[in-house]
Amino acid sequence: MKIESDVNLQRFNTLSIQSTAQYFAQPQNVLQLQQCYDFAQQNDLTIKVLGGGSNVVMADVVMGLVVQFVGNEFEIINESDSDVVIRVGAGFNWHELVMNCLDKGFYGLENLAYIPGHVGAAPVQNIGAYGVEVKDFIERVNGVYLATHENFSFNNAECRFEYRESCFKQNLDGQCLITSVEFRLSKIEQVKIDYSPLKQMAEERGLPSARKLADWVIEVRKSKLPEPSELPNAGSFFKNPVVDQSSFETLISLFPTIPHYFSGAQVKLAAGWMIDQCGLKGQFFGPVSVHQLQALVLINHGGTAQNVASAAQAIKDKVQQKYGIELEQEPRLFS
Ligand code: FAD
Ligand code: NAP
């Protein structure tokens, strides 16, 4: 394993921001990870953990040692007639994992097909799409604390998963490196088609197999979401806001067509719809634009983290003025 200096991170982030890492390494296993700790300690460097770079906004310069753990083992650790527990290295590509599991007859992850990134980042924001969240399949998350190099192994409850949240984004933010994730998957096919595009496809085409459902998810995503290789982006740039019942009642009286989804005592709103209603679809803020088809996605046309931050702030201000709602940014600054 090489530890290189002054590495251009442009190809390591889907917003394609020009950024220089002071040092960069891609350890494959715990031994190589140990070399990273030693190097960081000897040179008084902070370790910054990167996955596939699809949910970060890269700063111009990232000081310290950027570590992209690429260990990608796949192991069955427990199996019965009805389900299976697999342990997967953090460096495994997420979409390939979903498709590999379907090939093996391990079901559950199909709605999460075609999400970019690595397995190690999936628990960080509890990735979700089309009514499924990865937390529903996670048994354990294994990793190391960066300060002490001690191992940890958290069960599902200890990860404190919430909507696009976990302890890894909260108190452990920047403090740990996830090395593997254990998933419990079903051997019994049962598809989830609650979200409207999938429901509509099922009505038109019949109930899909899990494998077919993954194909549908890929089809819908390709029709709505820009490919980062063509139009650099980080997926949804803002989280969908969740408000309480009384705030919702005020909003619906002012904006009767506002899309909303009840979840217990809370109501989830569609941030993309609000941005669209502010007339921002297709609008440019310097070198950053709001995507024509999906207003929740920002496209970077050669800008820096500062350009992306200014665009995001301008959008947040417009939504705040019109709806009184403060949007929360999903991708974090990587600096
Ligand atoms: P990165 O962007 O590299 O990192 C994200 C964060 O996790 C950083 O803070 C990083 O430090 C931390 N991290 C990464 N790996 C580790 C590790 N091994 N240990 C500890 N911390 C780590 N997200 C969804 O939830 N649902 C979607 O449907 C979805 N669709 C998307 C579509 C597009 C086109 C794009 C570009 C993004 C989309 N995303 C979606 C966002 C993104 O793909 C996910 O959040 C993904 O899990 C990020 O993975 P990554 O490996 O690229 O992480
Ligand atoms: P969409 O269908 O245009 O819907 C807009 C939003 O409404 C979604 O974000 C979704 O919230 C919510 N929604 C729709 N139907 C719902 C239902 N039946 N129950 C509860 N909430 C519902 O969404 P989209 O932008 O094309 O995305 C499709 C899915 O992929 C969504 O789940 C979305 O989160 C996910 N996605 C995420 C990212 C990312 O970067 N985080 C990027 C692209 C797509 P939820 O977000 O809670 O699902």
Short mmCIF file of C-alpha atoms and ligand atoms in Angstrom, two decimals:
data_model
loop_
_atom_site.label_atom_id
_atom_site.label_comp_id
_atom_site.label_asym_id
_atom_site.label_seq_id
_atom_site.Cartn_x
_atom_site.Cartn_y
_atom_site.Cartn_z
CA MET A 1 0.00 0.00 0.00
CA LYS A 2 1.31 3.43 -0.98
CA ILE A 3 0.71 6.55 1.07
CA GLU A 4 0.84 9.34 -1.50
CA SER A 5 1.04 13.07 -1.00
CA ASP A 6 -0.81 15.88 -2.84
CA VAL A 7 -3.42 13.60 -4.40
CA ASN A 8 -6.14 15.12 -6.58
CA LEU A 9 -9.48 13.96 -5.17
CA GLN A 10 -11.56 15.04 -8.17
CA ARG A 11 -12.19 11.46 -9.30
CA PHE A 12 -12.93 10.43 -5.71
CA ASN A 13 -16.02 12.65 -5.36
CA THR A 14 -19.18 12.60 -7.47
CA LEU A 15 -19.52 16.40 -7.42
CA SER A 16 -16.16 16.29 -9.25
CA ILE A 17 -14.69 19.10 -7.16
CA GLN A 18 -10.96 19.78 -7.65
CA SER A 19 -9.45 19.09 -4.27
CA THR A 20 -6.03 18.11 -3.00
CA ALA A 21 -5.49 15.63 -0.19
CA GLN A 22 -2.31 16.27 1.79
CA TYR A 23 -1.92 12.47 2.00
CA PHE A 24 -4.05 9.63 0.62
CA ALA A 25 -4.07 5.86 1.19
CA GLN A 26 -6.26 2.88 0.28
CA PRO A 27 -5.76 0.17 2.91
CA GLN A 28 -7.25 -3.24 2.10
CA ASN A 29 -7.09 -4.83 5.51
CA VAL A 30 -6.41 -4.14 9.18
CA LEU A 31 -2.65 -4.57 8.76
CA GLN A 32 -2.53 -1.85 6.13
CA LEU A 33 -4.83 0.24 8.28
CA GLN A 34 -2.24 -0.07 11.06
CA GLN A 35 0.37 1.38 8.65
CA CYS A 36 -1.97 4.36 8.17
CA TYR A 37 -2.26 4.89 11.94
CA ASP A 38 1.53 4.70 12.32
CA PHE A 39 2.11 7.16 9.48
CA ALA A 40 -0.52 9.56 10.85
CA GLN A 41 0.96 9.34 14.35
CA GLN A 42 4.56 9.86 13.20
CA ASN A 43 3.57 12.88 11.10
CA ASP A 44 0.98 14.29 13.49
CA LEU A 45 -1.83 13.97 10.94
CA THR A 46 -5.57 13.61 11.39
CA ILE A 47 -7.18 10.69 9.56
CA LYS A 48 -10.19 11.58 7.38
CA VAL A 49 -12.32 8.63 6.25
CA LEU A 50 -13.67 8.62 2.69
CA GLY A 51 -15.93 6.09 0.98
CA GLY A 52 -17.02 6.50 -2.65
CA GLY A 53 -17.30 10.30 -2.27
CA SER A 54 -20.98 10.42 -3.31
CA ASN A 55 -22.23 12.24 -0.21
CA VAL A 56 -19.50 14.78 0.46
CA VAL A 57 -18.57 18.29 -0.66
CA MET A 58 -14.79 18.36 -1.01
CA ALA A 59 -12.88 21.35 0.33
CA ASP A 60 -10.12 22.80 -1.91
CA VAL A 61 -7.50 21.21 0.32
CA VAL A 62 -8.01 18.31 2.71
CA MET A 63 -5.28 18.35 5.32
CA GLY A 64 -4.22 15.14 7.03
CA LEU A 65 -4.35 11.56 5.74
CA VAL A 66 -7.43 10.70 3.68
CA VAL A 67 -8.11 6.98 4.10
CA GLN A 68 -10.36 5.09 1.70
CA PHE A 69 -10.71 1.59 3.15
CA VAL A 70 -11.07 -0.77 0.18
CA GLY A 71 -11.37 -4.15 1.96
CA ASN A 72 -14.29 -5.88 0.24
CA GLU A 73 -14.64 -9.40 1.59
CA PHE A 74 -18.06 -11.09 1.42
CA GLU A 75 -18.73 -13.85 3.94
CA ILE A 76 -21.78 -15.82 4.98
CA ILE A 77 -21.59 -16.01 8.76
CA ASN A 78 -24.93 -17.58 9.61
CA GLU A 79 -27.65 -19.25 7.58
CA SER A 80 -31.02 -20.92 8.07
CA ASP A 81 -33.79 -21.99 5.70
CA SER A 82 -35.41 -18.56 5.99
CA ASP A 83 -32.55 -16.09 6.28
CA VAL A 84 -28.86 -15.45 6.06
CA VAL A 85 -26.36 -13.16 7.82
CA ILE A 86 -23.51 -11.83 5.68
CA ARG A 87 -20.47 -9.79 6.64
CA VAL A 88 -19.33 -7.38 3.93
CA GLY A 89 -16.16 -5.28 3.80
CA ALA A 90 -16.65 -1.51 3.91
CA GLY A 91 -15.00 -1.09 0.50
CA PHE A 92 -17.56 -3.23 -1.34
CA ASN A 93 -19.51 -1.21 -3.92
CA TRP A 94 -23.08 -0.79 -2.61
CA HIS A 95 -24.96 -1.42 -5.86
CA GLU A 96 -22.83 -4.49 -6.65
CA LEU A 97 -23.70 -5.85 -3.21
CA VAL A 98 -27.43 -5.42 -3.87
CA MET A 99 -27.14 -7.24 -7.23
CA ASN A 100 -24.85 -9.99 -5.84
CA CYS A 101 -27.33 -10.66 -3.05
CA LEU A 102 -30.20 -10.97 -5.54
CA ASP A 103 -28.13 -13.41 -7.62
CA LYS A 104 -27.64 -15.53 -4.50
CA GLY A 105 -31.34 -15.42 -3.55
CA PHE A 106 -30.80 -13.10 -0.55
CA TYR A 107 -33.63 -10.57 -0.51
CA GLY A 108 -34.46 -7.20 1.06
CA LEU A 109 -32.05 -4.68 -0.43
CA GLU A 110 -33.66 -4.44 -3.86
CA ASN A 111 -35.29 -1.01 -3.32
CA LEU A 112 -31.82 0.32 -2.52
CA ALA A 113 -30.39 -0.66 -5.92
CA TYR A 114 -28.31 1.89 -7.84
CA ILE A 115 -27.40 4.03 -4.83
CA PRO A 116 -23.77 5.05 -5.36
CA GLY A 117 -21.09 4.60 -2.73
CA HIS A 118 -19.51 1.91 -0.59
CA VAL A 119 -20.95 -0.47 1.98
CA GLY A 120 -19.06 1.26 4.83
CA ALA A 121 -20.97 4.50 4.30
CA ALA A 122 -24.42 2.87 4.12
CA PRO A 123 -24.97 2.89 7.90
CA VAL A 124 -23.53 6.41 8.26
CA GLN A 125 -26.66 8.08 6.93
CA ASN A 126 -28.87 4.99 7.05
CA ILE A 127 -29.33 5.08 3.29
CA GLY A 128 -32.90 4.88 2.10
CA ALA A 129 -34.97 4.85 -1.05
CA TYR A 130 -38.46 3.84 -2.12
CA GLY A 131 -39.70 3.13 1.38
CA VAL A 132 -36.77 0.99 2.53
CA GLU A 133 -33.94 1.94 4.89
CA VAL A 134 -30.75 -0.05 5.30
CA LYS A 135 -31.23 -0.10 9.09
CA ASP A 136 -33.94 -2.73 8.60
CA PHE A 137 -31.25 -5.23 7.50
CA ILE A 138 -28.24 -4.27 9.61
CA GLU A 139 -27.26 -6.70 12.38
CA ARG A 140 -23.89 -5.21 13.33
CA VAL A 141 -21.48 -2.49 12.26
CA ASN A 142 -17.79 -3.20 12.94
CA GLY A 143 -14.94 -0.72 12.94
CA VAL A 144 -12.21 1.07 14.84
CA TYR A 145 -12.03 4.26 16.87
CA LEU A 146 -9.49 6.52 15.18
CA ALA A 147 -8.16 8.02 18.43
CA THR A 148 -7.42 4.78 20.27
CA HIS A 149 -7.34 2.22 17.40
CA GLU A 150 -9.64 0.05 19.51
CA ASN A 151 -12.20 -2.08 17.71
CA PHE A 152 -15.94 -1.70 18.14
CA SER A 153 -18.86 -3.84 17.09
CA PHE A 154 -22.26 -2.18 17.46
CA ASN A 155 -25.58 -3.95 17.29
CA ASN A 156 -28.47 -2.29 15.44
CA ALA A 157 -29.81 -0.40 18.47
CA GLU A 158 -26.35 0.94 19.34
CA CYS A 159 -26.11 2.54 15.88
CA ARG A 160 -29.08 4.79 16.80
CA PHE A 161 -30.49 4.82 13.32
CA GLU A 162 -33.05 7.42 12.35
CA TYR A 163 -34.24 8.96 9.09
CA ARG A 164 -30.89 9.57 7.23
CA GLU A 165 -29.11 9.56 10.60
CA SER A 166 -27.01 7.37 12.87
CA CYS A 167 -24.46 7.70 15.67
CA PHE A 168 -21.77 7.76 12.95
CA LYS A 169 -23.10 11.15 11.78
CA GLN A 170 -23.67 12.37 15.33
CA ASN A 171 -21.35 11.77 18.31
CA LEU A 172 -18.97 9.54 16.29
CA ASP A 173 -18.69 11.93 13.34
CA GLY A 174 -15.06 11.86 12.20
CA GLN A 175 -14.13 9.59 15.13
CA CYS A 176 -14.26 6.12 13.64
CA LEU A 177 -13.71 3.97 10.57
CA ILE A 178 -16.25 1.30 9.71
CA THR A 179 -14.45 -1.79 8.40
CA SER A 180 -17.42 -4.12 7.77
CA VAL A 181 -21.18 -4.33 8.03
CA GLU A 182 -23.28 -7.41 8.84
CA PHE A 183 -26.68 -7.73 7.17
CA ARG A 184 -29.53 -10.16 7.86
CA LEU A 185 -31.35 -10.86 4.61
CA SER A 186 -34.33 -13.03 3.80
CA LYS A 187 -34.32 -16.11 1.62
CA ILE A 188 -38.03 -15.59 1.08
CA GLU A 189 -38.97 -13.14 -1.64
CA GLN A 190 -41.31 -10.36 -0.56
CA VAL A 191 -41.30 -7.15 -2.55
CA LYS A 192 -42.08 -3.66 -1.21
CA ILE A 193 -43.85 -1.53 -3.80
CA ASP A 194 -45.52 1.18 -1.67
CA TYR A 195 -43.86 4.15 -3.39
CA SER A 196 -45.89 5.49 -6.27
CA PRO A 197 -43.62 4.88 -9.29
CA LEU A 198 -43.14 1.23 -8.25
CA LYS A 199 -46.81 0.79 -7.37
CA GLN A 200 -47.79 2.17 -10.75
CA MET A 201 -45.35 -0.11 -12.56
CA ALA A 202 -46.76 -3.12 -10.66
CA GLU A 203 -50.28 -2.13 -11.69
CA GLU A 204 -49.23 -1.90 -15.33
CA ARG A 205 -46.79 -4.84 -15.48
CA GLY A 206 -47.86 -7.19 -12.68
CA LEU A 207 -46.20 -8.04 -9.36
CA PRO A 208 -42.41 -8.16 -9.85
CA SER A 209 -39.87 -10.63 -8.54
CA ALA A 210 -37.24 -9.05 -6.26
CA ARG A 211 -34.76 -9.08 -9.13
CA LYS A 212 -37.29 -7.41 -11.44
CA LEU A 213 -38.04 -4.82 -8.77
CA ALA A 214 -34.34 -3.90 -8.63
CA ASP A 215 -34.47 -3.44 -12.43
CA TRP A 216 -37.51 -1.15 -12.03
CA VAL A 217 -35.76 0.88 -9.35
CA ILE A 218 -32.76 1.26 -11.67
CA GLU A 219 -35.08 2.25 -14.54
CA VAL A 220 -36.89 4.93 -12.48
CA ARG A 221 -33.67 6.28 -11.02
CA LYS A 222 -32.02 6.50 -14.44
CA SER A 223 -35.04 8.41 -15.78
CA LYS A 224 -35.00 11.01 -12.98
CA LEU A 225 -31.51 11.25 -11.56
CA PRO A 226 -28.46 12.52 -13.43
CA GLU A 227 -25.44 10.19 -13.70
CA PRO A 228 -22.60 11.80 -11.72
CA SER A 229 -20.18 10.85 -14.53
CA GLU A 230 -22.19 13.09 -16.91
CA LEU A 231 -23.55 15.76 -14.55
CA PRO A 232 -21.54 15.82 -11.31
CA ASN A 233 -23.87 15.69 -8.28
CA ALA A 234 -24.23 14.28 -4.78
CA GLY A 235 -27.81 12.98 -5.03
CA SER A 236 -30.40 14.76 -2.91
CA PHE A 237 -28.67 17.85 -1.62
CA PHE A 238 -31.21 18.48 1.17
CA LYS A 239 -33.03 16.15 3.52
CA ASN A 240 -36.79 16.09 3.36
CA PRO A 241 -37.89 18.18 6.37
CA VAL A 242 -39.95 16.48 9.05
CA VAL A 243 -42.33 18.79 10.95
CA ASP A 244 -44.79 18.38 13.82
CA GLN A 245 -48.54 18.30 13.34
CA SER A 246 -49.18 21.94 14.28
CA SER A 247 -46.53 23.34 11.91
CA PHE A 248 -47.97 21.09 9.22
CA GLU A 249 -51.49 22.41 9.78
CA THR A 250 -50.26 25.98 9.33
CA LEU A 251 -48.42 25.01 6.14
CA ILE A 252 -51.29 23.09 4.55
CA SER A 253 -53.67 26.00 5.20
CA LEU A 254 -51.29 28.29 3.28
CA PHE A 255 -50.20 25.74 0.63
CA PRO A 256 -53.04 23.24 0.17
CA THR A 257 -51.20 21.19 -2.50
CA ILE A 258 -48.00 20.67 -0.49
CA PRO A 259 -47.01 16.96 -0.76
CA HIS A 260 -46.82 15.36 2.68
CA TYR A 261 -46.38 11.93 4.22
CA PHE A 262 -47.57 11.11 7.74
CA SER A 263 -45.19 9.18 9.95
CA GLY A 264 -46.53 8.74 13.48
CA ALA A 265 -46.99 12.18 15.05
CA GLN A 266 -44.75 13.79 12.45
CA VAL A 267 -45.17 14.81 8.84
CA LYS A 268 -42.49 14.53 6.16
CA LEU A 269 -42.48 17.16 3.41
CA ALA A 270 -40.83 16.99 -0.01
CA ALA A 271 -37.90 19.45 -0.13
CA GLY A 272 -37.62 19.03 -3.93
CA TRP A 273 -41.22 20.21 -4.40
CA MET A 274 -40.61 23.33 -2.30
CA ILE A 275 -37.45 24.20 -4.26
CA ASP A 276 -39.37 23.69 -7.49
CA GLN A 277 -42.23 25.92 -6.26
CA CYS A 278 -39.66 28.64 -5.56
CA GLY A 279 -39.04 28.60 -9.32
CA LEU A 280 -35.50 27.30 -8.96
CA LYS A 281 -35.51 24.24 -11.26
CA GLY A 282 -32.77 24.69 -13.85
CA GLN A 283 -31.54 27.91 -12.22
CA PHE A 284 -27.80 28.61 -12.01
CA PHE A 285 -26.01 30.01 -8.97
CA GLY A 286 -22.57 30.65 -10.42
CA PRO A 287 -21.20 27.28 -11.62
CA VAL A 288 -23.82 25.29 -9.68
CA SER A 289 -27.34 24.61 -10.96
CA VAL A 290 -30.57 23.05 -9.73
CA HIS A 291 -31.29 19.94 -11.82
CA GLN A 292 -34.04 20.33 -14.44
CA LEU A 293 -35.79 17.04 -13.61
CA GLN A 294 -35.26 16.79 -9.85
CA ALA A 295 -34.94 20.04 -7.88
CA LEU A 296 -33.37 18.26 -4.90
CA VAL A 297 -30.22 17.59 -6.92
CA LEU A 298 -27.53 20.24 -7.42
CA ILE A 299 -25.23 19.94 -10.42
CA ASN A 300 -21.66 21.16 -10.20
CA HIS A 301 -20.28 22.62 -13.43
CA GLY A 302 -16.67 23.00 -12.33
CA GLY A 303 -17.24 24.88 -9.07
CA THR A 304 -15.55 24.64 -5.69
CA ALA A 305 -16.95 23.74 -2.27
CA GLN A 306 -17.44 27.48 -1.72
CA ASN A 307 -19.53 27.75 -4.91
CA VAL A 308 -21.63 24.77 -3.84
CA ALA A 309 -22.10 26.25 -0.35
CA SER A 310 -23.21 29.63 -1.79
CA ALA A 311 -25.72 27.95 -4.10
CA ALA A 312 -27.05 25.83 -1.24
CA GLN A 313 -27.42 28.90 0.97
CA ALA A 314 -29.30 30.82 -1.73
CA ILE A 315 -31.73 27.90 -2.14
CA LYS A 316 -32.17 27.54 1.62
CA ASP A 317 -32.92 31.28 1.90
CA LYS A 318 -35.63 31.11 -0.80
CA VAL A 319 -37.32 28.10 0.83
CA GLN A 320 -37.09 29.73 4.26
CA GLN A 321 -38.68 32.94 2.94
CA LYS A 322 -41.55 31.13 1.22
CA TYR A 323 -42.29 28.25 3.61
CA GLY A 324 -40.58 29.23 6.88
CA ILE A 325 -38.69 25.91 6.77
CA GLU A 326 -34.97 25.56 7.21
CA LEU A 327 -33.62 22.91 4.87
CA GLU A 328 -30.82 20.74 6.19
CA GLN A 329 -27.97 19.89 3.86
CA GLU A 330 -27.37 16.14 3.37
CA PRO A 331 -23.81 15.91 1.97
CA ARG A 332 -21.22 17.09 4.47
CA LEU A 333 -18.18 19.27 3.85
CA PHE A 334 -15.09 17.02 3.65
CA SER A 335 -12.21 19.17 4.85
P1 FAD B 1 -18.84 9.15 1.12
O1 FAD B 1 -19.52 10.21 0.37
O2 FAD B 1 -17.43 8.87 0.77
O3 FAD B 1 -18.88 9.51 2.67
C1 FAD B 1 -20.08 9.96 3.28
C2 FAD B 1 -19.82 10.12 4.79
O4 FAD B 1 -19.59 8.86 5.38
C3 FAD B 1 -18.55 10.95 5.09
O5 FAD B 1 -18.81 11.70 6.24
C4 FAD B 1 -17.47 9.90 5.36
O6 FAD B 1 -16.48 10.36 6.23
C5 FAD B 1 -18.30 8.80 5.99
N1 FAD B 1 -17.77 7.46 5.70
C6 FAD B 1 -17.62 6.90 4.47
N2 FAD B 1 -17.12 5.65 4.60
C7 FAD B 1 -16.92 5.44 5.91
C8 FAD B 1 -16.39 4.36 6.69
N3 FAD B 1 -15.95 3.23 6.11
N4 FAD B 1 -16.31 4.52 8.02
C9 FAD B 1 -16.73 5.66 8.64
N5 FAD B 1 -17.24 6.71 7.96
C10 FAD B 1 -17.34 6.59 6.63
N6 FAD B 1 -28.43 8.29 -0.48
C11 FAD B 1 -29.52 7.69 0.01
O7 FAD B 1 -29.67 7.50 1.22
N7 FAD B 1 -30.51 7.26 -0.83
C12 FAD B 1 -30.44 7.40 -2.16
O8 FAD B 1 -31.34 6.98 -2.88
C13 FAD B 1 -29.28 8.06 -2.70
N8 FAD B 1 -29.17 8.28 -4.03
C14 FAD B 1 -28.09 8.94 -4.52
C15 FAD B 1 -28.01 9.16 -5.90
C16 FAD B 1 -26.92 9.81 -6.45
C17 FAD B 1 -26.85 10.05 -7.93
C18 FAD B 1 -25.86 10.23 -5.60
C19 FAD B 1 -24.65 10.89 -6.17
C20 FAD B 1 -25.94 10.02 -4.22
C21 FAD B 1 -27.06 9.37 -3.67
N9 FAD B 1 -27.18 9.14 -2.29
C22 FAD B 1 -28.28 8.49 -1.80
C23 FAD B 1 -26.13 9.60 -1.37
C24 FAD B 1 -24.95 8.60 -1.23
O9 FAD B 1 -24.87 7.77 -2.35
C25 FAD B 1 -25.07 7.74 0.01
O10 FAD B 1 -25.13 8.53 1.17
C26 FAD B 1 -23.89 6.76 0.14
O11 FAD B 1 -24.10 5.86 1.20
C27 FAD B 1 -22.55 7.48 0.35
O12 FAD B 1 -21.54 6.50 0.20
P2 FAD B 1 -20.05 6.87 -0.11
O13 FAD B 1 -19.25 5.60 0.02
O14 FAD B 1 -19.93 7.58 -1.39
O15 FAD B 1 -19.71 7.83 1.11
P1 NAP B 2 -40.02 11.29 -5.34
O1 NAP B 2 -40.65 10.04 -5.81
O2 NAP B 2 -39.97 12.48 -6.24
O3 NAP B 2 -40.68 11.72 -3.95
C1 NAP B 2 -40.25 12.90 -3.28
C2 NAP B 2 -40.08 12.56 -1.81
O4 NAP B 2 -41.32 12.19 -1.26
C3 NAP B 2 -39.12 11.42 -1.61
O5 NAP B 2 -37.89 11.93 -1.25
C4 NAP B 2 -39.78 10.55 -0.55
O6 NAP B 2 -39.18 10.64 0.72
C5 NAP B 2 -41.17 11.10 -0.38
N1 NAP B 2 -42.15 10.04 -0.68
C6 NAP B 2 -42.60 9.67 -1.90
N2 NAP B 2 -43.50 8.70 -1.78
C7 NAP B 2 -43.62 8.43 -0.46
C8 NAP B 2 -44.40 7.52 0.29
N3 NAP B 2 -45.27 6.67 -0.28
N4 NAP B 2 -44.25 7.51 1.64
C9 NAP B 2 -43.39 8.33 2.23
N5 NAP B 2 -42.64 9.22 1.58
C10 NAP B 2 -42.74 9.28 0.24
O7 NAP B 2 -38.52 10.94 -4.87
P2 NAP B 2 -37.19 10.84 -5.72
O8 NAP B 2 -36.42 12.06 -5.51
O9 NAP B 2 -37.47 10.37 -7.11
O10 NAP B 2 -36.44 9.69 -4.93
C11 NAP B 2 -36.94 8.38 -4.88
C12 NAP B 2 -36.37 7.68 -3.67
O11 NAP B 2 -34.94 7.62 -3.77
C13 NAP B 2 -36.67 8.42 -2.36
O12 NAP B 2 -36.89 7.46 -1.37
C14 NAP B 2 -35.43 9.20 -2.09
O13 NAP B 2 -35.17 9.42 -0.72
C15 NAP B 2 -34.34 8.33 -2.70
N6 NAP B 2 -33.22 9.14 -3.17
C16 NAP B 2 -32.35 9.65 -2.26
C17 NAP B 2 -31.26 10.40 -2.67
C18 NAP B 2 -30.25 10.91 -1.67
O14 NAP B 2 -29.20 11.37 -2.10
N7 NAP B 2 -30.53 10.83 -0.41
C19 NAP B 2 -31.07 10.67 -4.03
C20 NAP B 2 -32.00 10.16 -4.92
C21 NAP B 2 -33.07 9.39 -4.50
P3 NAP B 2 -37.95 9.75 1.23
O15 NAP B 2 -36.77 10.53 0.82
O16 NAP B 2 -38.17 9.71 2.68
O17 NAP B 2 -38.01 8.40 0.62
#
